Coordinates of C-alpha atoms and ligand atoms in Angstrom, one line a residue:
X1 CA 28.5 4.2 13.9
X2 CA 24.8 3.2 13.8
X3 CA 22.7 4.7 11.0
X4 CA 20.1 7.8 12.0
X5 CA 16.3 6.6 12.3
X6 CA 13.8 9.4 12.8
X7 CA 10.3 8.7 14.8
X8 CA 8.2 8.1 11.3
X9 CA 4.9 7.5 11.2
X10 CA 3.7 4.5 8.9
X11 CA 0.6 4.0 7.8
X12 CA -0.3 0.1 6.2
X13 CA -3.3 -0.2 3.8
X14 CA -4.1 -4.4 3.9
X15 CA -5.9 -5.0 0.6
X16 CA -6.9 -8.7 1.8
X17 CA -10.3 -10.2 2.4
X18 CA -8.1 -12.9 4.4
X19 CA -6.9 -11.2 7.3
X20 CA -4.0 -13.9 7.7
X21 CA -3.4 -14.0 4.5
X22 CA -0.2 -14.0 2.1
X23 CA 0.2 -10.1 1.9
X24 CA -1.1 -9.4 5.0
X25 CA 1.7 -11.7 6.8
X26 CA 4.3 -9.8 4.4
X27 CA 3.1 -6.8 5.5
X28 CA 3.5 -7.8 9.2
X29 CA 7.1 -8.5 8.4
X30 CA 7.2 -5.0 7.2
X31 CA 5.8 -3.5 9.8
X32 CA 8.2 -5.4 12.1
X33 CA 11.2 -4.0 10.5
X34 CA 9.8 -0.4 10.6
X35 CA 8.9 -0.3 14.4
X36 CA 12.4 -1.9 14.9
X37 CA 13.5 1.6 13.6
X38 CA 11.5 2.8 15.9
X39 CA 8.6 3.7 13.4
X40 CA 4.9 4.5 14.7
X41 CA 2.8 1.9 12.5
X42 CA -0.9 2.2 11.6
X43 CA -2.8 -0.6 9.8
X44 CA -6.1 -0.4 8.5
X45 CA -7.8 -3.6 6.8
X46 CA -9.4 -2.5 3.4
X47 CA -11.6 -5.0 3.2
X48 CA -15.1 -4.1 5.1
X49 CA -14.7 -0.8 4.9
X50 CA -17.0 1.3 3.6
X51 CA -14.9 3.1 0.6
X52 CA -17.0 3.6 -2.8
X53 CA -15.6 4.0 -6.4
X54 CA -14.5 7.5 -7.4
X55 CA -17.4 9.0 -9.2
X56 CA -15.4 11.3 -11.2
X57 CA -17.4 14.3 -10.1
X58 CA -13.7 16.3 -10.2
X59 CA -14.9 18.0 -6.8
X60 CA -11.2 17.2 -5.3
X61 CA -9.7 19.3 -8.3
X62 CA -11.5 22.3 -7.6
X63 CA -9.9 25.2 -6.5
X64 CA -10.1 25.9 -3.1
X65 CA -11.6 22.1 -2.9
X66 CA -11.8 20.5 0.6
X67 CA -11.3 17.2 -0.2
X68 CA -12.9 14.2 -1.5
X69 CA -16.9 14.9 -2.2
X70 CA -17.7 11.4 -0.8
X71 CA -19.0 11.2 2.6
X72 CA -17.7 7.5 3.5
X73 CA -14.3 5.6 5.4
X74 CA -12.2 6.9 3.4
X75 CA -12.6 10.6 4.9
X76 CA -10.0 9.6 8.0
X77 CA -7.9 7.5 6.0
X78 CA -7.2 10.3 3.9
X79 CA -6.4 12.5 7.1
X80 CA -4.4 9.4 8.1
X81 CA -2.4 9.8 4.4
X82 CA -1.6 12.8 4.7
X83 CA 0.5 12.8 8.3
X84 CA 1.7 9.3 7.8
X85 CA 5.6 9.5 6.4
X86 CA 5.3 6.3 5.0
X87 CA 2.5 4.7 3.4
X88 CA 2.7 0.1 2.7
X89 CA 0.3 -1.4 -0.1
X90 CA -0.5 -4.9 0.4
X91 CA -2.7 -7.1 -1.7
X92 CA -3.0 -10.6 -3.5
X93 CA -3.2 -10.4 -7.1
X94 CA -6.5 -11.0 -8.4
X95 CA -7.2 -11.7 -11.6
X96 CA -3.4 -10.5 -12.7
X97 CA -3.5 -7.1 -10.9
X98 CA -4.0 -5.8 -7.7
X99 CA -7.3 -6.3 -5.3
X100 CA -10.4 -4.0 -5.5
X101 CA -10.0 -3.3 -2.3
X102 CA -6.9 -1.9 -2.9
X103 CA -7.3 -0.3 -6.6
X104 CA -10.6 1.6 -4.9
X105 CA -8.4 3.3 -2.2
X106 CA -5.5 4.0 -5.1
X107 CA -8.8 5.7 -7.3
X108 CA -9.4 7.7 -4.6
X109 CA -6.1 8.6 -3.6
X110 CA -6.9 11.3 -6.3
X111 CA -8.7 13.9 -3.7
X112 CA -5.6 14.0 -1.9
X113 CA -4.6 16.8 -4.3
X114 CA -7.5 18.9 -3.2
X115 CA -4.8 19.1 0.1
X116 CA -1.9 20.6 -1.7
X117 CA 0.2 19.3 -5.4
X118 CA 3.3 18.6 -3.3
X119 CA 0.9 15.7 -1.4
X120 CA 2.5 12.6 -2.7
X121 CA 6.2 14.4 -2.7
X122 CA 8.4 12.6 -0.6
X123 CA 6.0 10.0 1.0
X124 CA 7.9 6.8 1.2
X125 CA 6.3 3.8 -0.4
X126 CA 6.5 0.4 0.3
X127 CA 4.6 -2.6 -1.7
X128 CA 4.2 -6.3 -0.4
X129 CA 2.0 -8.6 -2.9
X130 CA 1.2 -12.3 -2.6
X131 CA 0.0 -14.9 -6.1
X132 CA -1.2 -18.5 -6.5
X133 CA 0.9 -18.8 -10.0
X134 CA 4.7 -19.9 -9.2
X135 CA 5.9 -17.1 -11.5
X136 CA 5.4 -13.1 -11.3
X137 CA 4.7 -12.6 -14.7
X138 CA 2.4 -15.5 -15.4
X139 CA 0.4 -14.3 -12.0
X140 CA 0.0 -11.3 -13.3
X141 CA 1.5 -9.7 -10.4
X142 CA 3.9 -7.8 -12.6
X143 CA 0.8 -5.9 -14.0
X144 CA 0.3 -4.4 -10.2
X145 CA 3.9 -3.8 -9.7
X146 CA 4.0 -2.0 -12.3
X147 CA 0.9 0.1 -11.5
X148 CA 2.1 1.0 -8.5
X149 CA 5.5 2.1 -10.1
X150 CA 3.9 4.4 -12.2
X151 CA 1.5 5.6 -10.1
X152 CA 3.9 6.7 -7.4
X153 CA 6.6 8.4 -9.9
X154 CA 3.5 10.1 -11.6
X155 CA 2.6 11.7 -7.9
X156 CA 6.5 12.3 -7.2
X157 CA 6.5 9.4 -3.9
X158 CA 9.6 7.8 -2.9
X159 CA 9.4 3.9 -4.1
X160 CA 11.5 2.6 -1.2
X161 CA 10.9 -1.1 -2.4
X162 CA 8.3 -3.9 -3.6
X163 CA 8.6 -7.8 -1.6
X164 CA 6.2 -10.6 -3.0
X165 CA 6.0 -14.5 -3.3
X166 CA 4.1 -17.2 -4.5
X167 CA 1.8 -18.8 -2.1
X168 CA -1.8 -20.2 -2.1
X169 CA -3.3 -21.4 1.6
X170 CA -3.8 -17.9 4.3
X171 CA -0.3 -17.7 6.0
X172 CA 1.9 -20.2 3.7
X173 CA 4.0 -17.4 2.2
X174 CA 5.8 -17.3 5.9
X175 CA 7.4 -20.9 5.2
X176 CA 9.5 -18.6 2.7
X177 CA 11.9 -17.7 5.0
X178 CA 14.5 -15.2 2.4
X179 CA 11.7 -13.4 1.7
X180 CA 10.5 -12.7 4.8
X181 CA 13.6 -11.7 5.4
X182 CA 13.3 -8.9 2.7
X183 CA 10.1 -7.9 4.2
X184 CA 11.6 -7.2 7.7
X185 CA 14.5 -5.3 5.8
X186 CA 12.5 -3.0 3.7
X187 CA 10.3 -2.2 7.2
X188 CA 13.9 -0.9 8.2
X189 CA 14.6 0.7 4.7
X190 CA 10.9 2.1 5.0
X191 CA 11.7 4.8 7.8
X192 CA 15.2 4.8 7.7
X193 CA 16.7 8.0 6.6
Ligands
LIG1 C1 -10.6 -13.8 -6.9 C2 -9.2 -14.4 -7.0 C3 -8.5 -14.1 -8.1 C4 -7.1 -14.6 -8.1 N1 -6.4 -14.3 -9.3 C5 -5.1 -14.7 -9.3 C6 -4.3 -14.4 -10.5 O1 -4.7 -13.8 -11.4 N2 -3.0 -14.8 -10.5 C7 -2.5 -15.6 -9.4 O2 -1.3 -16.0 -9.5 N3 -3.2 -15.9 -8.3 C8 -4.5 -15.4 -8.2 N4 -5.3 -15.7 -7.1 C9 -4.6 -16.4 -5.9 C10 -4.2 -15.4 -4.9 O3 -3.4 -14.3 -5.4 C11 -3.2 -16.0 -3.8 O4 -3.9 -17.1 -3.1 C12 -2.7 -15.0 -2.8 O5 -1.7 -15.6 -2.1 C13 -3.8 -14.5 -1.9 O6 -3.2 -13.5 -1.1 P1 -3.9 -13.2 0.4 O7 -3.7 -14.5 1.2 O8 -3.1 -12.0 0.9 O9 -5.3 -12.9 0.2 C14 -6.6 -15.3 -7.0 C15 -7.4 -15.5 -5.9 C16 -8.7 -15.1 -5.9 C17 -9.5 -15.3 -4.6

């Protein structure tokens, strides 16, 4: 009997400046897998976009709030959020945590709220993160796992699953064939119900 696969939509959120970089070509692995379970996939390159610090102005947290009090890119990704099923997080580390890029667009992930508490319920989350250091802890790259852990079981998301590897030079991490191997199966396990 083959396993049930709904049409979900995914969106991708590629932390990079390198646009054929390490987590970028994880992420394509993922995205792979999830359209060959006949997923919709979105991806939208962080980097260049025009996404500014939260300012803490608590606007989002109003009641009856609209949204986000910041007029920049980030107003259609949020729309974007919010229909997508599933929701992938790639980034290098830098400096033993996650990107800018990417930390800005978890900051102001806050304003989603402002669209309803049960927001984050039940989106599925996948995480693909590339280091320079041979070894996760040393890299630092631990630090963002674990941010993103907590982040998503704060919000009540599905954590579906987390693939990253050691490589320096744009593209090298593909040499690492058992990984990209996980990355093509957590695609699967991504919109898989
Ligand atoms: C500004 C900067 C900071 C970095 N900091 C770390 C670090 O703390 N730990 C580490 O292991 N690698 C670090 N690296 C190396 C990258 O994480 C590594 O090259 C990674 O594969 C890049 O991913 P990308 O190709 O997706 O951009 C750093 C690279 C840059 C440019």
């Amino acid at each position: 009997m083959t396993e049930k696969t709904d049409s979900k939509k995914v969106l991708v959120l590629l932390g990079s400046p390198r646009k054929k970089g390490n987590s970028t070509t994880l992420a394509k692995k993922i995205i792979e897998g999830a359209k060959a379970a006949g997923a919709t996939v979105e991806q939208i390159y962080l980097h260049g976009q025009d996404i500014a610090p939260c300012n803490a102005c608590y606007a989002c947290q109003k009641p009856d709030s609209k949204g986000c009090a910041i007029d920049d890119d980030m107003q259609p990704i949020y729309q974007k959020l919010l229909t997508a099923d599933a929701w992938v997080f790639a980034s290098p580390v830098y400096w033993f945590t996650m990107s800018a890029q990417t930390k800005l667009c978890i900051d102001r992930c806050f304003a989603l709220l402002a669209f309803g508490k049960d927001v984050f319920v039940g989106k599925r989350i996948a995480i693909a993160m590339s280091y320079g250091d041979a070894d996760p802890f040393a890299s630092g790259c631990v630090n963002a796992l674990r941010t993103f852990q907590d982040v998503f079981r704060y919000v009540g998301a599905k954590m579906v699953g987390m693939v990253y590897g050691s490589a320096e030079a744009p593209g090298e991490i593909e040499s690492n064939h058992s990984l990209m191997e996980q990355a093509e199966a957590l695609g699967q396990k991504l919109v898989k119900s």
